[in-house]
Tab-separated table of C-alpha atoms and ligand atoms in Angstrom:
chain	number	residue	atom	x	y	z
I	1	MET	CA	38.075	-3.003	-63.259
I	2	TYR	CA	34.447	-2.290	-62.752
I	3	GLN	CA	34.538	-2.737	-59.008
I	4	ILE	CA	34.868	0.007	-56.400
I	5	ASP	CA	38.497	0.443	-55.022
I	6	GLU	CA	39.534	0.839	-51.466
I	7	ASN	CA	39.078	4.633	-51.699
I	8	GLY	CA	35.656	4.337	-52.927
I	9	PHE	CA	36.421	5.054	-56.665
I	10	TYR	CA	35.193	3.512	-59.805
I	11	GLY	CA	37.927	4.256	-62.066
I	12	GLU	CA	38.022	8.141	-61.943
I	13	PHE	CA	34.429	8.509	-60.688
I	14	GLY	CA	33.120	8.286	-57.018
I	15	GLY	CA	34.899	9.131	-53.900
I	16	ALA	CA	33.564	11.073	-50.954
I	17	TYR	CA	33.632	14.884	-51.389
I	18	VAL	CA	31.876	16.148	-48.160
I	19	PRO	CA	32.193	19.193	-46.013
I	20	GLU	CA	34.625	18.664	-43.049
I	21	VAL	CA	31.828	18.356	-40.437
I	22	LEU	CA	30.797	15.169	-42.146
I	23	TYR	CA	34.173	13.497	-42.358
I	24	LYS	CA	33.810	11.563	-39.125
I	25	CYS	CA	30.140	10.200	-39.885
I	26	VAL	CA	30.974	9.289	-43.499
I	27	HIS	CA	34.084	7.615	-42.398
I	28	GLU	CA	32.061	5.746	-39.589
I	29	LEU	CA	29.677	4.490	-42.235
I	30	GLN	CA	32.494	3.467	-44.623
I	31	GLU	CA	33.899	1.312	-41.835
I	32	ALA	CA	30.470	-0.061	-40.788
I	33	TYR	CA	28.504	-0.863	-43.912
I	34	LYS	CA	30.455	-4.097	-45.044
I	35	PRO	CA	30.866	-5.811	-41.872
I	36	VAL	CA	27.179	-5.123	-40.981
I	37	ILE	CA	25.562	-6.205	-44.274
I	38	GLU	CA	27.806	-9.205	-44.580
I	39	SER	CA	26.930	-10.433	-41.087
I	40	GLU	CA	24.623	-13.448	-40.673
I	41	GLU	CA	22.433	-11.536	-38.420
I	42	PHE	CA	21.799	-8.718	-40.896
I	43	LYS	CA	21.335	-11.151	-43.795
I	44	LYS	CA	18.734	-13.171	-41.759
I	45	GLU	CA	16.663	-10.134	-40.925
I	46	TYR	CA	17.128	-8.477	-44.415
I	47	HIS	CA	16.009	-11.685	-46.345
I	48	ALA	CA	13.049	-12.214	-43.931
I	49	LEU	CA	11.806	-8.919	-44.525
I	50	LEU	CA	12.305	-9.076	-48.174
I	51	LYS	CA	10.372	-12.242	-48.216
I	52	ASP	CA	7.367	-11.650	-46.099
I	53	TYR	CA	7.155	-7.845	-46.081
I	54	VAL	CA	8.191	-6.870	-49.669
I	55	GLY	CA	6.926	-10.129	-51.307
I	56	ARG	CA	10.314	-11.367	-52.787
I	57	PRO	CA	11.423	-13.044	-54.865
I	58	SER	CA	9.887	-10.962	-57.644
I	59	PRO	CA	8.751	-13.120	-60.478
I	60	LEU	CA	10.781	-13.552	-63.645
I	61	TYR	CA	8.103	-13.624	-66.117
I	62	LEU	CA	8.401	-14.814	-69.764
I	63	ALA	CA	6.331	-12.171	-71.816
I	64	LYS	CA	5.239	-14.310	-74.526
I	65	ARG	CA	3.499	-11.613	-76.858
I	66	LEU	CA	6.382	-9.131	-76.366
I	67	SER	CA	8.851	-11.928	-77.278
I	68	GLU	CA	6.977	-12.792	-80.404
I	69	LYS	CA	7.076	-9.046	-81.495
I	70	TYR	CA	10.840	-8.691	-81.034
I	71	GLY	CA	11.830	-12.105	-82.277
I	72	CYS	CA	13.669	-13.312	-79.043
I	73	LYS	CA	12.767	-14.599	-75.577
I	74	ILE	CA	12.075	-11.763	-73.216
I	75	TYR	CA	11.694	-12.334	-69.434
I	76	LEU	CA	10.503	-9.269	-67.285
I	77	LYS	CA	11.913	-9.055	-63.830
I	78	ARG	CA	8.800	-7.794	-61.995
I	79	GLU	CA	10.156	-5.329	-59.307
I	80	ASP	CA	6.836	-3.551	-59.966
I	81	LEU	CA	5.085	-6.239	-57.797
I	82	ASN	CA	7.173	-5.164	-54.663
I	83	HIS	CA	5.414	-3.656	-51.741
I	84	THR	CA	5.157	0.210	-52.408
I	85	GLY	CA	5.351	-0.597	-56.110
I	86	ALA	CA	9.151	-0.459	-57.192
I	87	HIS	CA	12.602	-1.673	-56.550
I	88	LYS	CA	13.328	1.234	-54.029
I	89	ILE	CA	12.185	-0.739	-51.007
I	90	ASN	CA	14.954	-3.199	-51.294
I	91	ASN	CA	17.362	-0.404	-50.538
I	92	THR	CA	15.384	1.219	-47.771
I	93	ILE	CA	14.678	-2.071	-45.868
I	94	GLY	CA	18.592	-2.638	-45.806
I	95	GLN	CA	19.511	0.882	-44.905
I	96	ILE	CA	17.007	1.138	-42.130
I	97	LEU	CA	18.552	-2.261	-40.512
I	98	LEU	CA	21.977	-0.758	-40.934
I	99	ALA	CA	20.942	2.636	-39.249
I	100	LYS	CA	19.584	0.779	-36.428
I	101	LYS	CA	22.634	-1.241	-35.859
I	102	MET	CA	24.618	1.840	-35.912
I	103	GLY	CA	22.522	3.314	-33.257
I	104	LYS	CA	20.944	6.060	-35.210
I	105	GLU	CA	17.599	7.556	-34.206
I	106	ARG	CA	16.636	9.952	-36.819
I	107	ILE	CA	16.226	9.137	-40.518
I	108	ILE	CA	16.550	11.952	-43.311
I	109	CYS	CA	16.258	11.262	-47.132
I	110	GLU	CA	15.715	13.330	-50.356
I	111	THR	CA	13.050	12.512	-52.779
I	112	GLY	CA	12.062	13.736	-56.317
I	113	ALA	CA	8.866	12.145	-57.388
I	114	GLY	CA	8.197	10.988	-53.847
I	115	GLN	CA	8.958	7.266	-54.493
I	116	HIS	CA	12.105	7.095	-52.380
I	117	GLY	CA	10.353	9.327	-49.776
I	118	VAL	CA	7.460	6.913	-49.680
I	119	ALA	CA	9.726	3.807	-49.343
I	120	THR	CA	11.813	5.490	-46.595
I	121	ALA	CA	8.636	6.579	-44.687
I	122	THR	CA	7.330	2.944	-45.061
I	123	VAL	CA	10.407	1.444	-43.470
I	124	CYS	CA	10.437	4.028	-40.839
I	125	ALA	CA	6.763	3.398	-39.791
I	126	LEU	CA	7.740	-0.362	-39.775
I	127	MET	CA	10.889	0.311	-37.430
I	128	ASN	CA	9.471	3.063	-35.401
I	129	MET	CA	12.056	5.639	-36.413
I	130	LYS	CA	11.687	9.376	-36.859
I	131	CYS	CA	11.602	10.366	-40.466
I	132	GLU	CA	12.159	13.740	-42.282
I	133	VAL	CA	11.809	13.920	-46.040
I	134	PHE	CA	13.534	16.692	-48.033
I	135	MET	CA	11.601	17.534	-51.319
I	136	GLY	CA	11.663	20.340	-53.692
I	137	ALA	CA	8.630	22.656	-53.395
I	138	THR	CA	7.981	22.225	-57.030
I	139	ASP	CA	7.752	18.472	-56.586
I	140	VAL	CA	5.604	18.785	-53.470
I	141	GLU	CA	2.976	20.568	-55.517
I	142	ARG	CA	3.460	18.125	-58.550
I	143	GLN	CA	3.337	14.851	-56.452
I	144	ARG	CA	0.478	15.555	-54.017
I	145	VAL	CA	-0.453	11.983	-53.492
I	146	ASN	CA	2.993	10.737	-52.590
I	147	VAL	CA	3.321	13.789	-50.170
I	148	GLU	CA	0.035	12.674	-48.480
I	149	ARG	CA	1.181	8.972	-48.329
I	150	MET	CA	4.408	10.061	-46.661
I	151	LYS	CA	2.456	12.137	-44.032
I	152	MET	CA	0.058	9.257	-43.505
I	153	LEU	CA	3.048	7.114	-42.696
I	154	GLY	CA	4.211	9.590	-40.181
I	155	ALA	CA	7.032	11.256	-41.868
I	156	GLN	CA	7.506	15.051	-41.869
I	157	VAL	CA	7.843	16.542	-45.395
I	158	ASN	CA	10.155	19.605	-45.650
I	159	PRO	CA	9.654	21.542	-48.836
I	160	VAL	CA	12.833	22.909	-50.337
I	161	ARG	CA	12.673	26.306	-51.859
I	162	THR	CA	16.182	26.774	-53.180
I	163	GLY	CA	17.285	26.554	-56.775
I	164	ASN	CA	14.792	24.915	-59.242
I	165	MET	CA	13.065	23.512	-56.087
I	166	THR	CA	13.442	20.006	-57.362
I	167	LEU	CA	15.322	16.791	-56.703
I	168	SER	CA	18.774	17.974	-56.933
I	169	ASP	CA	17.967	20.755	-54.356
I	170	ALA	CA	16.389	18.294	-52.103
I	171	CYS	CA	19.678	16.426	-52.194
I	172	SER	CA	21.571	19.481	-51.175
I	173	ALA	CA	19.141	20.274	-48.350
I	174	ALA	CA	19.353	16.826	-46.983
I	175	ILE	CA	23.089	17.070	-47.100
I	176	ARG	CA	22.987	20.265	-45.198
I	177	ASP	CA	20.621	18.869	-42.458
I	178	TRP	CA	22.938	16.098	-41.987
I	179	CYS	CA	25.963	18.501	-41.376
I	180	CYS	CA	23.832	20.020	-38.585
I	181	HIS	CA	22.865	16.619	-36.864
I	182	PRO	CA	25.850	14.224	-37.796
I	183	LYS	CA	25.762	12.317	-34.560
I	184	ASP	CA	22.079	11.036	-34.247
I	185	THR	CA	20.983	11.242	-37.926
I	186	TYR	CA	21.244	8.741	-40.600
I	187	TYR	CA	20.970	9.835	-44.281
I	188	LEU	CA	19.149	7.217	-46.126
I	189	VAL	CA	20.178	7.717	-49.839
I	190	GLY	CA	17.937	6.569	-52.473
I	191	SER	CA	20.159	5.511	-55.468
I	192	THR	CA	23.634	4.534	-56.340
I	193	MET	CA	24.844	8.262	-55.788
I	194	GLY	CA	26.219	10.322	-52.928
I	195	PRO	CA	29.619	10.027	-51.249
I	196	HIS	CA	31.336	6.600	-50.827
I	197	PRO	CA	30.045	4.291	-49.390
I	198	TYR	CA	26.701	4.865	-50.651
I	199	PRO	CA	26.868	3.793	-54.266
I	200	ASP	CA	28.382	0.579	-53.213
I	201	LEU	CA	25.985	0.155	-50.248
I	202	VAL	CA	22.945	0.584	-52.554
I	203	ALA	CA	24.243	-1.448	-55.387
I	204	ARG	CA	24.804	-4.432	-52.991
I	205	LEU	CA	21.447	-4.051	-51.295
I	206	GLN	CA	19.741	-3.927	-54.785
I	207	SER	CA	21.837	-6.848	-56.011
I	208	VAL	CA	19.130	-9.207	-54.733
I	209	ILE	CA	17.593	-8.528	-58.038
I	210	SER	CA	20.312	-10.235	-60.069
I	211	GLU	CA	20.975	-12.753	-57.392
I	212	GLU	CA	17.308	-13.984	-58.122
I	213	ILE	CA	17.625	-13.647	-61.924
I	214	LYS	CA	20.368	-16.360	-61.691
I	215	TRP	CA	18.675	-19.019	-60.130
I	216	GLN	CA	15.333	-18.094	-61.896
I	217	LEU	CA	16.941	-18.256	-65.286
I	218	GLN	CA	18.623	-21.533	-64.098
I	219	GLU	CA	15.082	-23.033	-63.580
I	220	LYS	CA	13.593	-21.656	-66.710
I	221	GLU	CA	16.459	-21.815	-69.219
I	222	ALA	CA	18.771	-24.352	-67.729
I	223	ARG	CA	21.460	-21.801	-67.770
I	224	ASN	CA	22.014	-18.854	-65.351
I	225	TYR	CA	22.810	-16.054	-67.618
I	226	PRO	CA	20.956	-14.121	-70.247
I	227	ASP	CA	22.372	-12.817	-73.435
I	228	TYR	CA	21.145	-9.217	-72.600
I	229	LEU	CA	20.134	-7.353	-69.505
I	230	ILE	CA	18.197	-4.099	-69.918
I	231	ALA	CA	17.225	-1.578	-67.381
I	232	CYS	CA	16.499	2.098	-67.138
I	233	ILE	CA	18.900	4.415	-65.441
I	234	GLY	CA	18.347	7.492	-63.262
I	235	GLY	CA	20.761	7.522	-60.418
I	236	GLY	CA	21.479	3.870	-61.316
I	237	SER	CA	20.205	1.567	-58.398
I	238	ASN	CA	17.767	-0.622	-60.247
I	239	ALA	CA	20.328	-0.963	-63.102
I	240	ALA	CA	23.184	-1.778	-60.616
I	241	GLY	CA	20.924	-4.466	-58.951
I	242	THR	CA	20.010	-5.912	-62.278
I	243	ILE	CA	23.561	-6.238	-63.510
I	244	PHE	CA	25.439	-6.653	-60.061
I	245	HIS	CA	26.240	-10.412	-60.436
I	246	TYR	CA	26.874	-10.215	-64.251
I	247	ILE	CA	29.244	-7.346	-64.398
I	248	ASP	CA	32.294	-9.586	-65.066
I	249	ASP	CA	30.438	-11.969	-67.239
I	250	ILE	CA	31.225	-10.705	-70.812
I	251	ARG	CA	28.834	-13.244	-72.281
I	252	VAL	CA	25.966	-10.862	-71.081
I	253	LYS	CA	25.502	-7.667	-72.899
I	254	ILE	CA	24.262	-4.870	-70.841
I	255	VAL	CA	21.975	-2.027	-72.205
I	256	LEU	CA	20.764	0.819	-70.059
I	257	ALA	CA	18.181	3.327	-70.967
I	258	GLU	CA	18.473	6.948	-69.850
I	259	ALA	CA	16.040	9.592	-70.171
I	260	GLY	CA	16.443	11.602	-73.464
I	261	GLY	CA	13.539	14.110	-72.647
I	262	GLU	CA	12.874	15.818	-75.806
I	263	GLY	CA	16.132	14.635	-77.111
I	264	TYR	CA	19.671	14.415	-75.756
I	265	MET	CA	20.881	17.100	-78.136
I	266	THR	CA	18.175	19.469	-76.887
I	267	ASP	CA	18.260	21.583	-73.585
I	268	HIS	CA	15.393	19.495	-72.261
I	269	THR	CA	17.018	16.233	-71.463
I	270	ALA	CA	18.124	14.119	-68.532
I	271	ALA	CA	20.452	12.099	-70.554
I	272	THR	CA	23.474	12.515	-68.354
I	273	ILE	CA	25.779	9.794	-69.678
I	274	HIS	CA	25.319	11.228	-73.145
I	275	ARG	CA	25.547	14.979	-72.324
I	276	GLY	CA	27.350	15.305	-68.843
I	277	THR	CA	30.970	15.950	-68.291
I	278	THR	CA	32.993	15.151	-65.267
I	279	GLY	CA	32.132	17.125	-62.099
I	280	ILE	CA	31.277	16.827	-58.373
I	281	LEU	CA	27.765	16.635	-57.314
I	282	HIS	CA	26.260	15.621	-53.952
I	283	GLY	CA	29.572	14.158	-52.598
I	284	ALA	CA	30.838	12.306	-55.704
I	285	LYS	CA	32.697	12.701	-58.869
I	286	MET	CA	30.400	11.662	-61.836
I	287	LEU	CA	29.010	12.754	-65.071
I	288	VAL	CA	27.061	15.810	-64.495
I	289	MET	CA	24.912	18.147	-66.766
I	290	GLN	CA	26.513	21.450	-66.106
I	291	ASN	CA	27.564	24.645	-68.098
I	292	GLU	CA	31.093	25.696	-68.621
I	293	ASP	CA	31.079	27.402	-65.220
I	294	GLY	CA	30.163	24.274	-63.586
I	295	GLN	CA	26.784	25.511	-62.838
I	296	ILE	CA	24.335	22.544	-62.684
I	297	GLN	CA	21.867	22.321	-65.377
I	298	GLU	CA	18.386	21.149	-64.624
I	299	ALA	CA	17.339	17.731	-65.952
I	300	PHE	CA	14.073	17.271	-68.012
I	301	SER	CA	12.199	14.029	-68.534
I	302	VAL	CA	8.579	13.091	-68.657
I	303	SER	CA	9.561	10.536	-65.889
I	304	ALA	CA	10.059	12.207	-62.539
I	305	GLY	CA	12.249	9.269	-61.315
I	306	LEU	CA	14.839	9.730	-64.081
I	307	ASP	CA	15.026	13.481	-63.750
I	308	TYR	CA	18.410	14.009	-62.055
I	309	PRO	CA	21.367	15.967	-63.520
I	310	GLY	CA	23.843	13.199	-62.391
I	311	VAL	CA	24.375	9.455	-62.557
I	312	GLY	CA	26.070	7.146	-60.182
I	313	PRO	CA	29.737	6.768	-60.474
I	314	MET	CA	29.677	2.922	-61.042
I	315	HIS	CA	27.708	3.507	-64.303
I	316	CYS	CA	29.990	6.451	-65.397
I	317	ASN	CA	32.943	4.102	-65.156
I	318	MET	CA	31.136	1.195	-66.980
I	319	ALA	CA	29.870	3.340	-69.707
I	320	LYS	CA	33.384	4.993	-70.225
I	321	LEU	CA	34.985	1.524	-70.439
I	322	GLY	CA	32.308	0.375	-72.907
I	323	ARG	CA	30.922	-2.392	-70.649
I	324	THR	CA	27.460	-0.924	-70.979
I	325	GLU	CA	25.787	0.369	-73.999
I	326	VAL	CA	23.689	3.478	-72.981
I	327	LEU	CA	20.594	4.432	-75.126
I	328	SER	CA	19.048	7.817	-74.697
I	329	ILE	CA	15.139	7.299	-74.975
I	330	ASN	CA	12.924	10.190	-75.628
I	331	ASP	CA	9.732	11.101	-73.667
I	332	ASP	CA	7.425	10.016	-76.656
I	333	GLU	CA	9.360	6.721	-77.164
I	334	ALA	CA	8.935	5.910	-73.314
I	335	ILE	CA	5.180	6.724	-73.444
I	336	ARG	CA	4.596	4.681	-76.518
I	337	ALA	CA	6.614	1.793	-75.083
I	338	GLY	CA	4.390	2.078	-71.879
I	339	PHE	CA	1.185	1.631	-73.817
I	340	GLU	CA	2.891	-1.224	-75.789
I	341	LEU	CA	3.670	-3.136	-72.675
I	342	THR	CA	0.160	-2.421	-71.271
I	343	ARG	CA	-1.564	-3.729	-74.434
I	344	THR	CA	0.670	-6.676	-75.228
I	345	GLU	CA	1.065	-8.090	-71.624
I	346	GLY	CA	-1.376	-6.231	-69.375
I	347	ILE	CA	1.273	-4.681	-67.355
I	348	ILE	CA	1.150	-0.833	-66.898
I	349	PRO	CA	4.828	-0.008	-66.226
I	350	ALA	CA	6.237	3.051	-64.394
I	351	LEU	CA	7.194	5.738	-66.859
I	352	GLU	CA	10.905	5.160	-65.847
I	353	SER	CA	10.664	1.462	-66.649
I	354	ALA	CA	8.859	2.154	-69.902
I	355	HIS	CA	12.371	3.691	-71.109
I	356	ALA	CA	13.829	0.104	-70.808
I	357	ILE	CA	10.911	-1.339	-72.707
I	358	ALA	CA	11.480	1.420	-75.607
I	359	ALA	CA	15.169	0.126	-75.769
I	360	LEU	CA	13.850	-3.136	-77.361
I	361	GLU	CA	13.085	-1.692	-80.730
I	362	LYS	CA	16.569	-0.029	-80.930
I	363	LEU	CA	18.264	-3.477	-80.576
I	364	THR	CA	18.528	-6.327	-83.005
I	365	PHE	CA	18.035	-9.811	-81.593
I	366	LYS	CA	18.516	-13.399	-82.650
I	367	PRO	CA	15.682	-15.828	-82.122
I	368	SER	CA	17.834	-17.815	-79.537
I	369	ASP	CA	18.527	-14.668	-77.493
I	370	VAL	CA	17.558	-14.690	-73.841
I	371	VAL	CA	16.711	-11.046	-72.649
I	372	VAL	CA	15.920	-10.090	-69.066
I	373	LEU	CA	14.422	-6.649	-68.634
I	374	THR	CA	13.745	-5.135	-65.301
I	375	VAL	CA	10.413	-3.494	-64.875
I	376	SER	CA	11.495	-1.191	-62.007
I	377	GLY	CA	8.110	-0.130	-60.916
I	378	ARG	CA	4.347	0.044	-61.598
I	379	GLY	CA	2.644	2.815	-63.479
I	380	ASP	CA	-0.270	3.577	-61.208
I	381	LYS	CA	1.518	6.727	-60.270
I	382	ASP	CA	1.875	7.765	-63.973
I	383	ILE	CA	-1.705	7.263	-65.198
I	384	GLU	CA	-2.438	10.936	-65.652
I	385	THR	CA	0.779	11.517	-67.572
I	386	TYR	CA	0.050	8.586	-69.877
I	387	LEU	CA	-3.342	9.805	-70.453
I	388	ARG	CA	-2.309	13.282	-71.268
I	389	TYR	CA	-0.553	11.900	-74.297
I	390	LYS	CA	-3.373	9.370	-75.138
I	391	LEU	CA	-1.989	7.433	-78.012
M	1	LIG	C1	13.314	5.982	-58.661
M	1	LIG	C2	12.943	5.148	-59.733
M	1	LIG	C3	13.708	4.852	-60.800
M	1	LIG	C4	15.217	5.589	-61.018
M	1	LIG	O1	16.026	5.227	-60.080
M	1	LIG	P1	17.333	4.284	-60.210
M	1	LIG	O2	18.189	4.564	-58.903
M	1	LIG	O3	17.971	4.699	-61.464
M	1	LIG	O4	16.779	2.816	-60.309
M	1	LIG	C5	13.444	3.907	-61.795
M	1	LIG	N1	12.170	3.372	-61.799
M	1	LIG	C6	11.325	3.534	-60.845
M	1	LIG	C7	10.056	2.871	-60.774
M	1	LIG	C8	11.646	4.481	-59.798
M	1	LIG	O5	10.803	4.726	-58.795
């Protein structure tokens, strides 16, 4: 019910809506991805890199002071401790191995805040692959440090000057480039979005998060499932990884925090599941923020990583079926929660992850409840934004 079907749909969402010139290479990828990532050879290389290069397993940390405050047992899944500072590297490591095995020579990707661009440039340096990053010109201005990191890693950064010149336009530009070079180029998508098979591919690569949660909880709690899983959701990749092995386990409640911006009822929001309607964006059917004419509306959030007008098809379906509870967290609530985690546990979370922390005060827990919350990334990149609010 929650899994992808053979045509790449999660219920009514998903699929592969691509221009004709891409049919062949999308089909090639659909055929290749599962046999490759399920092969022993791939698994061995992937897990060796996750261990020695990324630093996995990431710790499952019992946050004592936070637990006291909310009256339950809260574990933090520390994706912020990964190499490059977030969960995104789990996906880029897997996809670069896949690209190599498919004989591709050139890697392209989209990026908003620059986090996925950095994670992609990193693995391209590691694998000696040519890397081009598409990034909205507005974001190039706003995220200078990440642009410099990508360049230092050897990537070419292409500013995109169409539309609002942000993430959504960068995705469109990457797809256009792919159309021009379908043979030698691999499009390394950054989240559980894009045409089939990307949502499933990215979810599977990120599923290492819940795979680890299972044995880590078994060690710490003598049972391998929590009562609650909490994660933030932009395109949906860290959320997908966090819940992957628990999707059909109804003992586990799933709570996802999307970016409300100034409030999901306002025009300054990125709360796609609350506000979106069904449409096609970047190759898949999903919930999209659009006007009556199907014109995409720009997303607004204090956190650049959640600032996307769509959301992955897997999450559209699960939310629609009521499997997940989706909360809209406003900018000020996220900032406050970021400071709270910093002062109670000495962990500065990424602004994206702070949305997940903010979900805690909207829920009611029993003292026996075991909660696992994914800290998707670290907040070093967000210090200036935090300080602007100075709580
Ligand atoms: C990119 C990013 C996100 C949002 O992306 P998802 O695909 O929804 O996980 C969340 N947290 C951090 C730290 C990010 O860099």
